[in-house]
Every structure is written in structure tokens, then in C-alpha cells.
Short mmCIF file of C-alpha atoms in Angstrom, two decimals:
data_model
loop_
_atom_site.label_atom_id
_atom_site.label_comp_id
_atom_site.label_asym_id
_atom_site.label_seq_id
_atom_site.Cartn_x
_atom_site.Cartn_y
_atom_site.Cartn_z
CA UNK A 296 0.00 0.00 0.00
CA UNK A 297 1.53 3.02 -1.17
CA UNK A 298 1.56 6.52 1.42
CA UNK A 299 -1.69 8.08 0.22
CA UNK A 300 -1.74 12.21 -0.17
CA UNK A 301 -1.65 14.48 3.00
CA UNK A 302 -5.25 14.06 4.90
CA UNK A 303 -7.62 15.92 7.14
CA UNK A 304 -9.51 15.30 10.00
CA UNK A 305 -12.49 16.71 7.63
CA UNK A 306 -11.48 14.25 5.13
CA UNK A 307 -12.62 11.68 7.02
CA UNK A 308 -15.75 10.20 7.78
CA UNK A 309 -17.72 7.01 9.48
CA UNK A 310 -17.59 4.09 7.87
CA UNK A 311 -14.43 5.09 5.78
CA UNK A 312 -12.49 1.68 5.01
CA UNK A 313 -8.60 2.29 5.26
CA UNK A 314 -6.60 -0.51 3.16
CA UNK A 315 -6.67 -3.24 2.48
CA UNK A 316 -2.99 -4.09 3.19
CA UNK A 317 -1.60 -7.38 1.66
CA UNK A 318 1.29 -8.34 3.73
CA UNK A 319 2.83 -11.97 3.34
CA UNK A 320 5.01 -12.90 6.48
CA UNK A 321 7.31 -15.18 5.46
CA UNK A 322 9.73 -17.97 7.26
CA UNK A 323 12.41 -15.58 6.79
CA UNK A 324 10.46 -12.76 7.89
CA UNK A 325 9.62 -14.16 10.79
CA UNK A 326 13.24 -15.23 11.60
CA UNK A 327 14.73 -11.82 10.77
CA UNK A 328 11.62 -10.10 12.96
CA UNK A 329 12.54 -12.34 16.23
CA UNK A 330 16.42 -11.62 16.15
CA UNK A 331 15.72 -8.08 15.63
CA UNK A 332 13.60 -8.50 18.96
CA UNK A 333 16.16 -10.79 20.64
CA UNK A 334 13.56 -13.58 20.97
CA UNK A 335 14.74 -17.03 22.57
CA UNK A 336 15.57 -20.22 20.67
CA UNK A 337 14.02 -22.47 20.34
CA UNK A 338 10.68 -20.51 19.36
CA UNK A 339 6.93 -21.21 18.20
CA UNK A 340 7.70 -18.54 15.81
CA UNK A 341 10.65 -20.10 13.42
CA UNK A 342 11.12 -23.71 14.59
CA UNK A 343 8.40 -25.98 13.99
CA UNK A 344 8.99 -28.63 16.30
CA UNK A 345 8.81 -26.18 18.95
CA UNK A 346 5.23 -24.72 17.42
CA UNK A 347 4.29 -28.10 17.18
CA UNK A 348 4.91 -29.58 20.24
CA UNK A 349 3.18 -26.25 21.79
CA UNK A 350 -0.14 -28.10 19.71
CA UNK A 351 0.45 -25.22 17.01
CA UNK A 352 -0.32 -25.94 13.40
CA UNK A 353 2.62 -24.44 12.40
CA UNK A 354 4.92 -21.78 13.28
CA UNK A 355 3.29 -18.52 14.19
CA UNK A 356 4.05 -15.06 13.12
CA UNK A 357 4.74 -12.96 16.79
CA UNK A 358 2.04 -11.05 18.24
CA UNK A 359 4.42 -8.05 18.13
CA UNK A 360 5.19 -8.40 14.66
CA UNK A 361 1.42 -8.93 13.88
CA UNK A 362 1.19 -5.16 15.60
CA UNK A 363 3.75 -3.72 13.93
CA UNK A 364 2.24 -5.00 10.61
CA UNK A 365 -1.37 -3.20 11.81
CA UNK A 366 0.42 0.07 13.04
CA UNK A 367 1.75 0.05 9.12
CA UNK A 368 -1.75 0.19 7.88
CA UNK A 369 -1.87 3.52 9.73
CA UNK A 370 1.24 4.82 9.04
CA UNK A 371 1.09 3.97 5.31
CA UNK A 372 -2.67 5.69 5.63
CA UNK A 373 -1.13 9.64 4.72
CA UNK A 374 1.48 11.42 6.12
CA UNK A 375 -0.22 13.66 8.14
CA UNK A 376 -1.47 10.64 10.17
CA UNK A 377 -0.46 10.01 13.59
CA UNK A 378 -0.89 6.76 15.64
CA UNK A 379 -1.84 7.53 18.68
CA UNK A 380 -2.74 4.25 20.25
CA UNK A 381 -3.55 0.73 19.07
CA UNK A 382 -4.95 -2.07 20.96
CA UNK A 383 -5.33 -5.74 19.91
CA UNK A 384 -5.98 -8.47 20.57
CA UNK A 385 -5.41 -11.86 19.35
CA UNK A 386 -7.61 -13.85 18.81
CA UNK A 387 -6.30 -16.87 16.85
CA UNK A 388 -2.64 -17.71 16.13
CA UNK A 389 -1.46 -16.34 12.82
CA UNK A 390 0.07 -18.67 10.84
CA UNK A 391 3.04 -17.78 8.10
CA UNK A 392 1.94 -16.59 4.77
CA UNK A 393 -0.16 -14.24 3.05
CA UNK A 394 -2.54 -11.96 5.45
CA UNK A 395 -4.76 -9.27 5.10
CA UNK A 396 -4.54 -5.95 7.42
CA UNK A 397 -7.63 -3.82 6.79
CA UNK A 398 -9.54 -1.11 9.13
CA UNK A 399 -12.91 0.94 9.79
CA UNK A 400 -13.53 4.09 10.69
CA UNK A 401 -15.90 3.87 13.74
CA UNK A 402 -15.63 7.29 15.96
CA UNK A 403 -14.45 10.92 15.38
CA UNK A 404 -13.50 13.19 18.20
CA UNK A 405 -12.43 16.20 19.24
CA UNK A 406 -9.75 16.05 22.28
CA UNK A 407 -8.23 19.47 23.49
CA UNK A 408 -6.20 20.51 20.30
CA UNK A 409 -6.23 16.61 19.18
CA UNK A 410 -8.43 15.85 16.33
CA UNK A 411 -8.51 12.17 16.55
CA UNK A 412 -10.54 9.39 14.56
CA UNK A 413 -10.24 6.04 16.27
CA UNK A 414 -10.87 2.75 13.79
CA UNK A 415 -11.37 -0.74 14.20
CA UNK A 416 -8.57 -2.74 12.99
CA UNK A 417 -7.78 -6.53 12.05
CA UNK A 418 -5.86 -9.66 10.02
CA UNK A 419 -7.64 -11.81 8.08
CA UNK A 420 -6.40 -14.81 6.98
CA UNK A 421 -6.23 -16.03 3.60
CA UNK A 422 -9.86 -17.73 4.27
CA UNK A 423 -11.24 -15.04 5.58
CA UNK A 424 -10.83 -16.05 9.26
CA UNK A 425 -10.61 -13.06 11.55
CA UNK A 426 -7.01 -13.54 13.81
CA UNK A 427 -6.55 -10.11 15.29
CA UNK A 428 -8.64 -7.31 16.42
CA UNK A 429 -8.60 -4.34 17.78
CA UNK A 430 -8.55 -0.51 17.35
CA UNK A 431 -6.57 2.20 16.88
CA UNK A 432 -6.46 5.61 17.48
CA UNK A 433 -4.98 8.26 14.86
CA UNK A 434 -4.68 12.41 15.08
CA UNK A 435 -4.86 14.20 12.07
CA UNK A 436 -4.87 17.96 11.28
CA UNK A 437 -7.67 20.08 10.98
CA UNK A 438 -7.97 22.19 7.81
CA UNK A 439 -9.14 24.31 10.64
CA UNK A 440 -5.65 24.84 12.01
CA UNK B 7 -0.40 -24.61 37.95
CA UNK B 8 0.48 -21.18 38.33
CA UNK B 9 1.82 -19.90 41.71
CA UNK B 10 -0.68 -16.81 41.51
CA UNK B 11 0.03 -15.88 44.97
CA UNK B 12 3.61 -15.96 44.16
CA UNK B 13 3.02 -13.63 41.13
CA UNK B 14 1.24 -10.97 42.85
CA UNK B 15 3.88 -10.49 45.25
CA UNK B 16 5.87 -9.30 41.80
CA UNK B 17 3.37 -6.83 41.25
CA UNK B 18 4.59 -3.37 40.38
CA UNK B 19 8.18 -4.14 40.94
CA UNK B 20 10.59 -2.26 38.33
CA UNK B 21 12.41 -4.07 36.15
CA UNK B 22 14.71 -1.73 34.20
CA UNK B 23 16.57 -2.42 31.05
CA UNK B 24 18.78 -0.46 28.64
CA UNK B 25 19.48 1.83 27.70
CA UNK B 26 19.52 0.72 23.59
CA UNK B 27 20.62 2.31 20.79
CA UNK B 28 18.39 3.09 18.43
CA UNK B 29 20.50 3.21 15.12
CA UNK B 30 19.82 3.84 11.62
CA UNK B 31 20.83 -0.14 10.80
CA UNK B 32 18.45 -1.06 13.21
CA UNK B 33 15.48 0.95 11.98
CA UNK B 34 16.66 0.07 8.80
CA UNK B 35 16.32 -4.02 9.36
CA UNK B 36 13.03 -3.13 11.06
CA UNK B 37 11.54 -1.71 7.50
CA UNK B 38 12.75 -3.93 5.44
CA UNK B 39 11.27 -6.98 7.63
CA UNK B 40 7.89 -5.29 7.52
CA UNK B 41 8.18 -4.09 3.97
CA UNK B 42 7.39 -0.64 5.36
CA UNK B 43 8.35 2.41 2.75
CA UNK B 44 6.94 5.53 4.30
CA UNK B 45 10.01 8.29 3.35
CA UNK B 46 10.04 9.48 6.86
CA UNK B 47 11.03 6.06 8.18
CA UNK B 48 12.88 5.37 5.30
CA UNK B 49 14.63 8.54 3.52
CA UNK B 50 17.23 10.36 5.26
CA UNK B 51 16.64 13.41 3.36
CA UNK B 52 12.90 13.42 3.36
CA UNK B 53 13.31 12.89 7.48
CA UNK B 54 15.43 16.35 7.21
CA UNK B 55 13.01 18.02 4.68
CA UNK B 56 10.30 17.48 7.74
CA UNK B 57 12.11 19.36 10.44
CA UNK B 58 14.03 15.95 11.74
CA UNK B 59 17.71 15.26 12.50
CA UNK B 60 17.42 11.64 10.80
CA UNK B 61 15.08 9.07 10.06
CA UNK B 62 12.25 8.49 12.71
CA UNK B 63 11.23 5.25 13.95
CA UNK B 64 8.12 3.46 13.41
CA UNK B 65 5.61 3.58 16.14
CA UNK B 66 5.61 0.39 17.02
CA UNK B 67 9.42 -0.35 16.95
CA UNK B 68 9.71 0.35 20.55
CA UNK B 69 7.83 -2.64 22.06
CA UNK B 70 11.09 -4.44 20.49
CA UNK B 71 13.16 -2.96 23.63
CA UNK B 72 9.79 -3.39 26.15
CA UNK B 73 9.85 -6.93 25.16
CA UNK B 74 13.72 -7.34 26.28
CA UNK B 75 12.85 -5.72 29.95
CA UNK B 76 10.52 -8.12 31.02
CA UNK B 77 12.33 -11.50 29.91
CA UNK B 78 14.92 -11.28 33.36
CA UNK B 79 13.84 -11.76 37.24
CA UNK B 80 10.30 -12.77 36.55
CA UNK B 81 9.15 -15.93 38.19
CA UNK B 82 6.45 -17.45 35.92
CA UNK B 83 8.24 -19.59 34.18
CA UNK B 84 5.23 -20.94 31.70
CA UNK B 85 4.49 -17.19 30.45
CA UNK B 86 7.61 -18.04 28.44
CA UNK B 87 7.31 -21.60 28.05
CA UNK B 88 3.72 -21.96 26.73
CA UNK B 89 1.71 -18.71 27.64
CA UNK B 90 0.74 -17.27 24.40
CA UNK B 91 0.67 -13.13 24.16
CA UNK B 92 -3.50 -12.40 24.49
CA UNK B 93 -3.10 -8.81 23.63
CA UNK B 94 -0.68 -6.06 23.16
CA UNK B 95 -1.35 -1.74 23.29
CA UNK B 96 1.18 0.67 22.10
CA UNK B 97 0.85 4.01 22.50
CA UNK B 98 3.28 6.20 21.47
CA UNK B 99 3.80 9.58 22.95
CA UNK B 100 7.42 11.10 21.42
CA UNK B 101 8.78 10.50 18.02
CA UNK B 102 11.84 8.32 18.19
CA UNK B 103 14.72 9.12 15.70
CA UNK B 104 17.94 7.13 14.82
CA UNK B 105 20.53 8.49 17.24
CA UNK B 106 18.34 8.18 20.23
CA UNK B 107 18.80 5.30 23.52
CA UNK B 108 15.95 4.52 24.67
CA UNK B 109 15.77 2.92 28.37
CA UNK B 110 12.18 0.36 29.24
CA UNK B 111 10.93 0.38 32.91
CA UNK B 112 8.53 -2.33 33.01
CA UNK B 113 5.96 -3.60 35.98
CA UNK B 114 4.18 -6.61 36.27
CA UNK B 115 0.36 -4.17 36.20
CA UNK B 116 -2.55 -7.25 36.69
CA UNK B 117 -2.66 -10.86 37.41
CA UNK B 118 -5.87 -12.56 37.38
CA UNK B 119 -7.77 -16.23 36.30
CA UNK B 120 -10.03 -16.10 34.07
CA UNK B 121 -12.97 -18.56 34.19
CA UNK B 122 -14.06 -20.34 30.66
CA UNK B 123 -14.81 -23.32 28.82
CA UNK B 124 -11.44 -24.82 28.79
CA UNK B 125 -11.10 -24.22 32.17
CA UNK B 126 -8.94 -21.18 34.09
CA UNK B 127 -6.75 -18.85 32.14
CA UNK B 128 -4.72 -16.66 33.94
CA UNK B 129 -3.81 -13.21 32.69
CA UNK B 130 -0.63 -11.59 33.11
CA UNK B 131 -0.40 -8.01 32.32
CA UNK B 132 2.67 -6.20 31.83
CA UNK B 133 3.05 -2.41 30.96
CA UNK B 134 6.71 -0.83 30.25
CA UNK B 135 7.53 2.87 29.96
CA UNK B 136 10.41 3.49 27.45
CA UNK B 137 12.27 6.81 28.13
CA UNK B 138 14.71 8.40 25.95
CA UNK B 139 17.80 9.93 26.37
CA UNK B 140 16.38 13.32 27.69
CA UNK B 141 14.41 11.13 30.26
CA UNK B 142 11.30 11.88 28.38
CA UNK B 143 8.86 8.78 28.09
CA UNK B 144 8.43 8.01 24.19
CA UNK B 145 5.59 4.93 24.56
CA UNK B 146 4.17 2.84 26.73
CA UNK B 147 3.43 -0.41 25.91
CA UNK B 148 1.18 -2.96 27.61
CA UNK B 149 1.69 -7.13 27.15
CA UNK B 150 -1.19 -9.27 27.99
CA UNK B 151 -0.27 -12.69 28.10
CA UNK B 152 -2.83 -15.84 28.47
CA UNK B 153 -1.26 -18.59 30.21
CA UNK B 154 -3.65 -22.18 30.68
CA UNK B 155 -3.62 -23.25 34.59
#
């Protein structure tokens, strides 16, 4: 998903989808993700033995990377966004390969000088199958300002 | 079973870590893993151009450090082992740049069981404040983890 033009807080309304964003996590993804985090070996993320004998189908993409991947839906929104929050929560594991990263708009607000609009967000798997949820909170200028 | 009287006594105890660099190579790695291509993240010159020193951070790059403050001193050994992470909230509060050190003060926040179907889960909920150089805080991040008693 390429950076969209510069956006305002009028721009936006209810309902608005943001995305979708396509992302496909890969076994070398995931590997490169957990030793920039410093993440223990052996892990439920890279080694399969280790998701399977945790009674994982397979290895499973880290709930922080799965975050990272959501706050990127925002970030790659406009530049004039800001994330302010997110907050998810998992649901099901997410399993390597292709996922989906997609968000609503449910609430816009007014907060001191913050002009916020706060979306729901999730992954989809390839099926269809909801994995993570949550929402997210992002500050945008006013044309007002 | 977890010890949850044991746990509680670990409640709101500091564990401190840091600080860590935050370099250019680093944020670098960090995009290219997630594929992410926004300039300001990204571009040097484009981080400049928007009133920066160097390239920023992405927003949720810090739970990578919050995530390293929690592993040592912590007796729950199946949170590691088998508990899986239920939920996670970053909110950031400071741009981070390259250049920065960023230092993670974490505290064990909640634990509590959780009635269900499959039995009791117990929750285990951590939050970490990460500070920067100029001792401002730059995010807090909470960690819920779901661990099967």
C-alpha cells in the first residue's frame, strides 16, 4: 500500500475503510523479525517442532510483529497521520503466509487541540478467518488549524 | 499450575533495562522486515526536509526494547514456556529518531484467572515505559499474556 496524499480530519468520515494491506510474512520474515527482537531459541515462531509440540499448526508469526504489521496500515494511511494508540488483541494464532490488514472508521472526536478518529482494525487470513482485532487511534490535522 | 500468589507479590516491581541504541541499521532491518516504505522512516533526506535530525522510527518499533525488559527476574516460568501473548497496546507519545537510547521500565500491572470453557486462564499483564535519552517517556506499551492453569 503506497503513502496516500496528506489528509484531514475533515477528510474523514464514518464508515471510511482504510486498506486493504496485503502483507505476506514469510519464514524468513519471521526469523529476521525475532532476532531483531532478541527472541529465545528455540521458538513457536521459526522452529516448527517447537510450534508443534506447543499443539500449534505451524509456526506462528509474533504477536508483536502482527502489531507492527497493523500500526503500518496507519502509518502507510497519509502522512499527516499520527498513531496515537492501538490495541489488539489476538484472537487466533497467525500462521506464516499471506494476510490481510484492513480497518474501519468507527468514531471521530475532538480532544483538546487533538483531532482524533479512532478505527477498528484486524488480520484476516487467507480464508477469511478473523485472527486479530482491535482498534486504533490516529490524530490528524484540521484544515481548521 | 500457576503460583498466583507468588506472582502478585511481583506486582509493580521495576524491572529496568537499557538503555539501547536506536541506530539507523536497526530501523533500517526493522523496515525492510515489515516491507514498510513511508520516506520518513525510510529517507534520510525526506526525514530532514520534515524538520528531523534523521530518520524516525516506526511507532511500534519500541515494544522491540519493552519486550527485552521483562524477559529477566520474573518468576512465571510458563508465560515463556507456553503462555501465548493475548493482547498487546502501544501508545506512542514522542517521536523516536535514529541516534536516540531509549531505556524500558517495566511492571508486572494485573494478574488474574479467568474462568471459561477450557477451564482457568490466567492473565498476566505487563506495561513498560520506554524513556529516551532526555528522560522523556516516548511509549508505553502494555503485554497481555494468556497462560492455561
Amino acid at each position: 500500500m503506497e503513502q496516500g496524499p496528506p489528509l484531514y480530519f475533515e477528510d474523514v468520515d464514518l464508515g471510511d475503510e482504510i486498506g486493504p494491506l496485503d502483507k505476506t510474512p514469510t519464514d524468513d520474515a519471521v526469523e529476521a523479525f525475532c532476532d531483531l527482537a532478541g527472541t529465545p531459541v528455540p521458538n513457536r515462531f521459526v522452529h516448527p517442532e517447537e510450534a508443534k509440540r506447543l499443539g500449534l499448526p505451524g509456526p506462528i508469526v509474533p504477536g508483536t510483529m502482527s502489531a507492527a504489521m497493523m500500526s503500518q496500515l496507519f502509518t502507510s494511511w497519509a502522512p499527516t497521520a499520527t498513531l496515537k494508540k492501538i490495541d489488539v488483541i489476538f484472537r487466533r494464532p497467525v500462521l506464516h503466509g499471506p494476510i490481510r490488514i484492513a480497518a474501519v472508521v468507527a468514531d471521530k472526536r475532538v480532544e483538546g487541540v487533538e483531532h482524533l478518529v479512532e478505527c477498528h482494525v484486524y488480520i484476516s487470513s487467507q480464508d477469511g478467518d478473523l485472527s486479530v482485532g482491535g482498534k486504533a487511534i490516529i490524530a490528524l490535522p484540521s484544515r481548521g488549524e | 499450575m500457576l503460583e498466583l500468589d507468588h506472582a502478585r507479590k511481583l506486582l509493580g516491581k521495576e524491572h529496568r533495562a537499557g538503555p539501547f541504541p536506536v541506530t539507523r541499521q536497526l530501523i533500517d532491518e526493522y523496515c525492510a522486515v515489515l516491507g514498510e516504505t513511508s520516506p520518513l522512516y525510510t529517507d534520510e533526506a525526506a526525514a530532514r526536509q520534515a524538520g528531523y535530525e534523521s530518520v524516525l522510527a516506526p511507532p511500534a518499533l519500541c515494544v522491540l526494547f519493552a519486550n527485552r525488559a521483562s524477559l529477566p527476574g520474573v518468576i512465571i516460568p510458563d508465560v515463556r514456556s507456553s503462555g501465548a501473548v493475548a493482547g498487546l497496546v502501544v501508545e506512542p507519545f514522542v517521536t523516536v529518531q535514529a541516534g536516540d537510547f531509549l531505556t524500558a521500565s517495566s511492571r508486572l500491572k494485573e494478574v488474574y484467572p479467568k474462568k471459561g470453557r477450557r477451564g482457568t486462564t490466567m492473565f498476566i499483564i505487563w506495561e513498560t515505559f520506554l524513556s529516551n535519552q532526555r528522560e522523556e517517556r516516548v511509549a508505553r506499551v502494555e503485554t497481555s499474556f494468556a497462560v492455561q492453569g
